[in-house]
Coordinates of C-alpha atoms and ligand atoms in Angstrom, one line a residue:
M1 CA 15.8 27.9 47.8
P2 CA 16.4 25.9 51.0
T3 CA 14.0 25.4 53.9
V4 CA 14.6 28.3 56.2
K5 CA 14.7 28.0 60.0
V6 CA 12.7 31.0 61.3
L7 CA 13.0 30.1 65.0
E8 CA 13.9 27.0 66.9
N9 CA 11.6 24.3 65.4
I10 CA 9.8 26.7 63.2
Y11 CA 10.6 26.5 59.5
W12 CA 9.6 28.4 56.4
V13 CA 8.5 25.8 53.9
G14 CA 6.9 28.1 51.3
V15 CA 7.8 28.9 47.7
V16 CA 8.9 31.9 45.8
D17 CA 6.9 32.7 42.7
W18 CA 9.5 34.7 40.8
N19 CA 7.3 35.1 37.7
K20 CA 4.1 36.3 39.2
R21 CA 3.3 39.6 37.5
H22 CA -0.5 40.0 38.2
F23 CA -2.6 39.1 41.2
H24 CA -6.3 38.3 41.6
G25 CA -6.5 37.5 38.0
Y26 CA -5.3 40.7 36.4
A27 CA -6.7 43.0 39.0
Y28 CA -3.3 44.5 39.9
S29 CA 0.4 44.1 39.0
T30 CA 3.1 42.4 41.0
Q31 CA 6.2 43.4 39.1
R32 CA 8.5 42.0 41.8
G33 CA 6.8 38.6 41.9
T34 CA 5.6 37.1 45.2
S35 CA 6.0 34.3 47.7
Y36 CA 3.5 31.9 49.3
N37 CA 4.8 31.4 52.8
A38 CA 3.9 28.2 54.6
Y39 CA 5.4 27.5 58.1
L40 CA 6.1 24.2 59.7
I41 CA 6.1 23.9 63.5
V42 CA 7.7 20.8 64.8
D43 CA 6.8 20.1 68.4
N44 CA 5.3 17.0 70.1
K45 CA 2.6 17.5 67.5
V46 CA 3.5 18.9 64.1
A47 CA 1.5 21.8 62.5
L48 CA 1.7 23.2 59.0
V49 CA 0.5 26.8 58.9
D50 CA -1.0 27.5 55.4
T51 CA 0.1 25.9 52.2
V52 CA 1.0 27.3 48.7
E53 CA -0.7 27.8 45.4
H54 CA -1.5 24.5 43.7
P55 CA 1.2 24.4 41.0
F56 CA 3.9 24.7 43.7
A57 CA 2.6 21.9 45.9
E58 CA 5.6 19.5 45.1
E59 CA 8.1 22.2 45.9
M60 CA 6.6 22.9 49.3
I61 CA 6.4 19.1 50.0
E62 CA 10.1 18.8 49.1
R63 CA 10.9 21.5 51.6
I64 CA 8.8 19.9 54.3
K65 CA 10.7 16.6 53.7
E66 CA 14.0 18.4 54.5
V67 CA 12.6 18.7 58.0
I68 CA 10.2 15.8 58.6
D69 CA 8.3 13.0 57.0
P70 CA 5.1 14.8 55.9
S71 CA 3.0 11.9 57.2
K72 CA 3.9 13.2 60.6
I73 CA 1.8 16.4 60.2
D74 CA -1.0 16.4 62.8
Y75 CA -2.6 19.8 62.0
I76 CA -2.9 22.0 58.9
I77 CA -3.8 25.5 60.1
A78 CA -5.8 27.2 57.4
N79 CA -5.6 30.9 58.2
H80 CA -7.4 31.8 54.9
V81 CA -9.4 30.0 52.2
E82 CA -7.9 31.8 49.2
A83 CA -6.3 29.5 46.7
D84 CA -2.8 31.0 47.0
H85 CA -2.7 29.6 50.6
S86 CA -5.1 26.6 50.4
G87 CA -4.2 25.3 47.0
S88 CA -2.0 22.5 48.2
I89 CA -4.1 21.2 51.1
K90 CA -5.3 18.2 49.1
E91 CA -1.7 17.2 48.3
I92 CA -0.7 17.5 52.0
L93 CA -3.7 15.5 53.1
N94 CA -2.7 12.8 50.6
L95 CA 0.5 12.4 52.5
A96 CA -0.9 13.1 55.9
P97 CA -4.4 11.6 55.7
N98 CA -5.0 11.8 59.5
A99 CA -4.1 15.4 59.8
T100 CA -6.9 17.7 61.1
L101 CA -7.6 21.0 59.4
V102 CA -8.0 24.0 61.8
G103 CA -9.7 27.2 60.9
T104 CA -12.7 29.5 61.4
A105 CA -16.2 28.4 60.7
N106 CA -16.1 30.6 57.6
C107 CA -12.9 28.8 56.6
K108 CA -14.5 25.4 56.9
A109 CA -17.5 26.4 54.7
G110 CA -15.2 28.2 52.3
L111 CA -12.8 25.3 51.8
E112 CA -15.7 22.9 51.3
K113 CA -17.1 25.2 48.6
H114 CA -13.7 25.5 46.9
Y115 CA -12.5 21.9 47.0
F116 CA -15.6 19.8 47.7
G117 CA -13.5 18.0 50.3
Y118 CA -15.3 17.3 53.5
W119 CA -12.2 16.9 55.6
K120 CA -11.6 16.4 59.3
F121 CA -12.0 19.9 60.6
Q122 CA -11.6 21.6 64.0
T123 CA -13.4 24.9 64.0
V124 CA -11.8 27.7 66.1
K125 CA -12.8 31.1 67.3
T126 CA -10.9 34.1 68.7
G127 CA -9.1 33.0 71.9
D128 CA -9.2 29.3 71.2
T129 CA -6.0 27.5 71.7
L130 CA -4.3 24.3 70.4
S131 CA -1.4 22.8 72.3
L132 CA 1.4 21.2 70.2
G133 CA 3.5 20.4 73.3
E134 CA 5.9 23.1 74.1
R135 CA 4.0 25.6 72.1
T136 CA 0.4 26.6 72.2
L137 CA -1.3 28.2 69.1
T138 CA -3.8 30.9 69.9
F139 CA -6.2 31.9 67.2
L140 CA -7.5 35.3 66.4
E141 CA -10.3 35.7 63.8
A142 CA -9.7 38.6 61.4
P143 CA -12.9 38.7 59.4
M144 CA -12.7 40.8 56.2
L145 CA -8.9 41.2 56.5
H146 CA -9.4 40.4 53.7
W147 CA -11.9 37.6 53.4
P148 CA -14.7 36.5 55.9
D149 CA -12.6 33.4 56.8
S150 CA -9.3 35.2 57.5
M151 CA -7.5 34.4 60.8
F152 CA -4.2 35.1 62.5
T153 CA -2.3 32.4 64.5
Y154 CA -0.3 33.5 67.5
I155 CA 2.4 31.6 69.3
E156 CA 3.1 33.1 72.8
K157 CA 6.3 31.1 73.4
D158 CA 8.0 32.8 70.4
A159 CA 6.0 36.0 70.5
L160 CA 5.3 35.2 66.8
L161 CA 2.2 36.3 64.9
L162 CA 1.4 34.3 61.7
S163 CA -0.7 36.9 60.1
N164 CA -1.4 35.3 56.7
D165 CA -2.2 38.1 54.1
G166 CA -2.0 40.9 56.7
F167 CA 1.3 42.7 56.7
G168 CA 2.3 40.9 53.4
Q169 CA 4.1 42.2 50.4
H170 CA 4.3 40.8 46.9
L171 CA 8.1 40.6 46.8
A172 CA 10.0 37.6 45.4
S173 CA 13.4 37.3 47.0
S174 CA 16.0 34.8 48.0
K175 CA 15.9 36.6 51.4
R176 CA 13.3 35.7 54.0
F177 CA 13.6 38.5 56.5
D178 CA 12.9 42.3 56.6
D179 CA 16.4 43.2 57.7
E180 CA 18.0 41.5 54.7
I181 CA 16.4 43.6 51.9
N182 CA 16.2 47.2 50.7
Q183 CA 13.8 49.1 53.1
E184 CA 12.5 51.5 50.5
I185 CA 11.5 48.7 48.2
L186 CA 10.0 46.7 51.1
M187 CA 7.9 49.6 52.4
W188 CA 6.7 50.5 48.9
E189 CA 5.6 46.9 48.2
A190 CA 3.9 46.6 51.6
G191 CA 2.1 49.9 50.9
K192 CA 1.1 48.9 47.4
Y193 CA -0.2 45.7 48.8
Y194 CA -2.2 47.5 51.5
A195 CA -3.6 50.0 49.0
N196 CA -4.7 47.4 46.5
I197 CA -6.1 44.8 48.9
L198 CA -6.8 46.2 52.4
W199 CA -7.6 49.9 51.9
L200 CA -11.4 49.3 51.8
Y201 CA -11.2 47.6 55.1
S202 CA -9.2 50.3 56.9
S203 CA -11.7 50.7 59.8
L204 CA -11.5 46.9 60.4
V205 CA -7.7 47.1 60.4
L206 CA -7.8 49.8 63.1
R207 CA -10.2 47.8 65.1
K208 CA -8.1 44.6 64.8
L209 CA -4.9 46.5 65.8
A210 CA -6.6 47.9 68.8
E211 CA -7.9 44.5 69.8
V212 CA -4.4 43.0 69.6
Q213 CA -3.1 45.9 71.7
K214 CA -5.8 45.3 74.3
L215 CA -5.0 41.6 74.5
G216 CA -1.5 42.7 75.3
L217 CA 0.1 40.2 72.9
K218 CA 3.8 40.5 72.9
I219 CA 4.9 40.5 69.2
D220 CA 8.6 40.0 68.4
M221 CA 8.0 38.7 64.9
I222 CA 5.3 38.9 62.3
A223 CA 5.3 36.2 59.6
P224 CA 2.9 36.9 56.8
S225 CA 2.0 34.6 53.9
H226 CA 3.6 36.8 51.2
G227 CA 7.0 38.4 51.1
V228 CA 9.5 38.7 53.9
I229 CA 9.1 38.0 57.7
W230 CA 9.2 41.1 59.9
R231 CA 11.8 40.0 62.5
K232 CA 13.9 43.1 63.0
A233 CA 11.1 45.7 62.9
P234 CA 7.6 44.2 63.3
M235 CA 6.4 47.4 64.8
K236 CA 7.5 49.3 61.6
I237 CA 4.8 47.6 59.6
V238 CA 2.2 47.8 62.4
E239 CA 2.8 51.6 62.6
A240 CA 2.6 51.9 58.8
Y241 CA -0.7 50.0 58.9
L242 CA -1.9 52.5 61.5
K243 CA -0.9 55.4 59.4
W244 CA -2.5 54.0 56.2
A245 CA -5.7 52.9 58.0
N246 CA -6.0 56.3 59.5
G247 CA -5.7 57.9 56.1
E248 CA -2.6 59.9 57.0
A249 CA -0.9 61.1 53.8
D250 CA 1.9 63.4 52.7
K251 CA 1.1 66.8 51.3
K252 CA 1.7 65.8 47.7
A253 CA -0.5 65.6 44.6
L254 CA -1.2 63.1 41.9
I255 CA -2.5 64.0 38.5
V256 CA -4.1 61.1 36.7
Y257 CA -5.7 61.5 33.3
D258 CA -6.1 60.4 29.7
T259 CA -6.5 62.3 26.5
M260 CA -7.2 61.8 22.8
W261 CA -5.7 64.9 21.2
A262 CA -3.6 66.3 24.0
S263 CA -5.9 69.1 25.2
T264 CA -6.6 67.4 28.6
E265 CA -2.9 66.7 28.8
R266 CA -2.0 70.3 28.3
M267 CA -4.4 71.2 31.1
A268 CA -2.8 68.5 33.3
K269 CA 0.7 69.9 32.7
A270 CA -0.4 73.5 33.4
M271 CA -1.9 72.3 36.7
L272 CA 1.2 70.4 37.6
E273 CA 3.2 73.6 37.2
G274 CA 0.7 75.5 39.3
I275 CA 0.9 72.9 42.1
T276 CA 4.7 72.7 42.1
S277 CA 5.0 76.5 42.1
E278 CA 3.4 76.4 45.5
G279 CA 6.2 74.0 46.7
I280 CA 4.0 70.9 46.7
E281 CA 5.4 67.8 45.0
A282 CA 3.2 66.5 42.2
K283 CA 3.4 63.5 39.9
L284 CA 1.6 63.0 36.6
Y285 CA 0.3 59.7 35.2
R286 CA -1.4 59.1 31.8
L287 CA -3.5 56.1 32.5
P288 CA -3.0 53.8 29.5
V289 CA 0.8 54.0 29.7
S290 CA 0.9 53.7 33.5
D291 CA 0.4 50.9 35.9
E292 CA -2.9 51.3 37.8
G293 CA -1.8 49.2 40.7
D294 CA 1.2 51.4 41.2
I295 CA -0.9 54.6 40.9
I296 CA -3.1 53.2 43.7
G297 CA 0.0 52.5 45.7
E298 CA 1.2 56.1 45.2
L299 CA -2.2 57.4 46.1
L300 CA -2.0 55.7 49.5
E301 CA 0.4 58.3 50.9
T302 CA -0.7 61.2 48.7
K303 CA -3.1 63.8 49.9
G304 CA -4.5 65.2 46.6
L305 CA -5.8 63.7 43.4
L306 CA -6.6 65.6 40.2
L307 CA -8.4 63.3 37.8
G308 CA -9.0 64.2 34.2
S309 CA -10.5 62.9 31.0
A310 CA -11.4 64.1 27.6
T311 CA -15.1 63.6 26.9
I312 CA -16.0 60.8 24.6
N313 CA -19.6 59.8 23.9
N314 CA -20.8 62.0 26.8
G315 CA -18.5 60.4 29.3
V316 CA -15.0 59.5 30.3
L317 CA -12.5 57.7 28.0
P318 CA -12.7 53.9 28.3
T319 CA -9.2 54.0 29.7
V320 CA -10.3 56.1 32.6
A321 CA -13.3 54.1 33.6
P322 CA -11.4 51.2 35.3
F323 CA -9.6 53.7 37.5
L324 CA -12.9 55.3 38.6
R325 CA -14.2 51.8 39.4
E326 CA -11.0 51.1 41.4
I327 CA -11.2 54.2 43.6
E328 CA -14.9 53.7 44.1
G329 CA -14.2 50.2 45.3
L330 CA -11.3 51.1 47.6
R331 CA -12.8 54.2 49.1
P332 CA -9.6 56.0 50.0
K333 CA -10.0 58.0 53.2
N334 CA -9.1 61.6 53.7
K335 CA -8.3 62.6 50.1
L336 CA -8.8 66.0 48.5
A337 CA -9.8 65.8 44.8
A338 CA -11.0 67.6 41.7
A339 CA -11.8 66.8 38.1
F340 CA -10.7 68.3 34.8
G341 CA -10.9 67.7 31.1
S342 CA -11.4 69.0 27.6
Y343 CA -14.6 68.5 25.7
G344 CA -16.1 69.5 22.3
W345 CA -19.8 70.1 22.7
G346 CA -22.0 68.8 25.5
G347 CA -19.1 67.5 27.8
G348 CA -19.8 64.8 30.4
A349 CA -16.4 63.4 31.4
T350 CA -15.8 65.7 34.4
A351 CA -19.4 65.1 35.8
A352 CA -18.8 61.4 35.6
I353 CA -15.4 61.8 37.4
E354 CA -16.9 64.0 40.1
K355 CA -19.6 61.4 40.7
S356 CA -17.0 58.7 41.2
L357 CA -14.7 60.9 43.4
K358 CA -17.7 61.5 45.6
S359 CA -18.7 57.9 45.7
A360 CA -15.1 57.0 46.6
G361 CA -15.6 59.2 49.6
M362 CA -13.1 61.9 48.5
E363 CA -13.6 65.6 49.3
L364 CA -14.2 67.7 46.1
V365 CA -12.3 70.9 46.9
A366 CA -13.3 72.8 43.7
P367 CA -15.8 72.5 40.9
A368 CA -14.3 70.7 37.9
I369 CA -12.3 72.8 35.4
T370 CA -13.2 72.2 31.7
V371 CA -11.9 73.6 28.4
K372 CA -13.8 73.5 25.1
W373 CA -11.6 72.0 22.4
V374 CA -8.0 73.2 22.7
P375 CA -6.9 75.4 25.7
D376 CA -5.6 78.8 24.7
N377 CA -3.0 80.7 26.8
A378 CA -5.6 82.3 29.0
E379 CA -7.2 78.9 29.7
L380 CA -3.8 77.3 30.4
Q381 CA -3.2 80.2 32.9
K382 CA -6.5 79.3 34.6
C383 CA -5.4 75.7 34.8
H384 CA -2.1 76.9 36.4
E385 CA -4.1 78.9 38.9
Y386 CA -6.4 75.9 39.5
G387 CA -3.3 73.9 40.3
R388 CA -2.0 76.6 42.7
E389 CA -5.3 76.7 44.5
F390 CA -5.4 72.9 44.8
A391 CA -1.9 73.0 46.3
K392 CA -3.0 75.6 48.8
K393 CA -5.9 73.3 49.9
I394 CA -3.4 70.5 50.3
K395 CA -1.1 72.7 52.4
A396 CA -4.1 73.9 54.6
A397 CA -5.4 70.3 55.1
E398 CA -4.7 68.5 58.4
Ligands
LIG401 C1 -14.9 59.7 19.2 C2 -15.1 61.0 19.9 C3 -16.3 61.2 20.6 C4 -16.5 62.4 21.3 N1 -17.6 62.5 22.1 C5 -17.8 63.7 22.7 C6 -19.0 63.9 23.4 O1 -19.9 63.0 23.6 N2 -19.2 65.1 24.1 C7 -18.3 66.1 24.0 O2 -18.5 67.2 24.6 N3 -17.2 66.0 23.2 C8 -16.9 64.8 22.6 N4 -15.8 64.6 21.8 C9 -14.9 65.8 21.6 C10 -13.7 65.7 22.5 O3 -14.1 65.7 23.9 C11 -12.8 67.0 22.2 O4 -12.2 66.7 20.9 C12 -11.8 67.2 23.3 O5 -11.1 68.5 23.0 C13 -10.7 66.2 23.3 O6 -9.8 66.4 24.3 P1 -8.4 65.8 24.3 O7 -7.5 66.6 23.3 O8 -7.9 65.9 25.7 O9 -8.5 64.4 23.8 C14 -15.6 63.4 21.2 C15 -14.4 63.2 20.4 C16 -14.2 62.0 19.7 C17 -12.9 61.8 18.9
LIG402 FE1 -6.0 36.5 50.3
LIG403 FE1 -2.6 35.8 49.8

């Protein structure tokens, strides 16, 4: 992978992590790998915007060397403390010991607590600028998008927003720009990324987008720290973020469940037929054989969720519990939901699911549907009907 010229005197010097399959430990899947994008700005002063995960430090340094001697770096702009972007700061400082780190106050404190390095640091706030010569960097704090330290760096001369994690996608590619790759894959990965990382912070996303609009920043290009650079259609991803953050979803349904002896599954399939008989598209996922990160990605643009579990030991199956935890954490806005499941005696799974759906902020549109032991034909018919009613609620929703 060569160093890539993004614009005159601005270079991509990041790395592609082709084999990354899980992110944030094992919190969610990244089947298409990812990239850590670092950008080198060569002006009278030289700035490196972000670095890469530690194991890739040498690769990034090699790329920088294709453009300049790394000792010439004057500033390291740290838009975010997280290790996938800060992990090679020490290595760069070894080569450029006089470089000044630049970031928010939270970034300074966070880097010190991560690396125990008390480096030369220039703290910046929203609106602060740093002149490199021809170009001036303007900083825009973006707290909780997605960490307290997060920041965007804007270059007016190039109408370029270096947005760090914002607008990223976990997508390894030999291509660096949005117009060079399959749009459907790109938007799916951008959405999955939003759903798994930013969904909880949707109200802050809306506020930040409004703030950027109010500042009247001209944006011709958005260069995030993961995936491809939005040069052809930067507004495409901004509009998608607006849609996702506003909780706009398609009139579709997801059925997510697990089962021991297939009764809950029979219920699920009868409901699926009921939903689709109303002309509403539905998809069905059994949790342990499905990818949770992908289901969360699907849920982003899906209006309705039916969540089911057989009862085990008065509650949900252990395979369902992590999904409940996930939706409670992400708090998806504007979703219609209901619970279902088979039980043998006292039950308990659907009550636990309903509690989680409520705590996730979803609207329960019907009391849970339960079946004792194995559903008979009449009960399957009820499930079918339940699915139809659910579809009607989806149709009637805004
Ligand atoms: C290990 C085990 C524990 C169970 N615990 C409960 C329970 O606490 N309360 C209950 O109502 N049913 C309990 N059941 C019964 C199941 O919920 C019942 O068999 C149900 O029909 C299974 O649905 P499924 O076919 O979708 O797996 C338990 C079953 C097993 C195998
Ligand atoms: Fe991050
Ligand atoms: Fe990141």
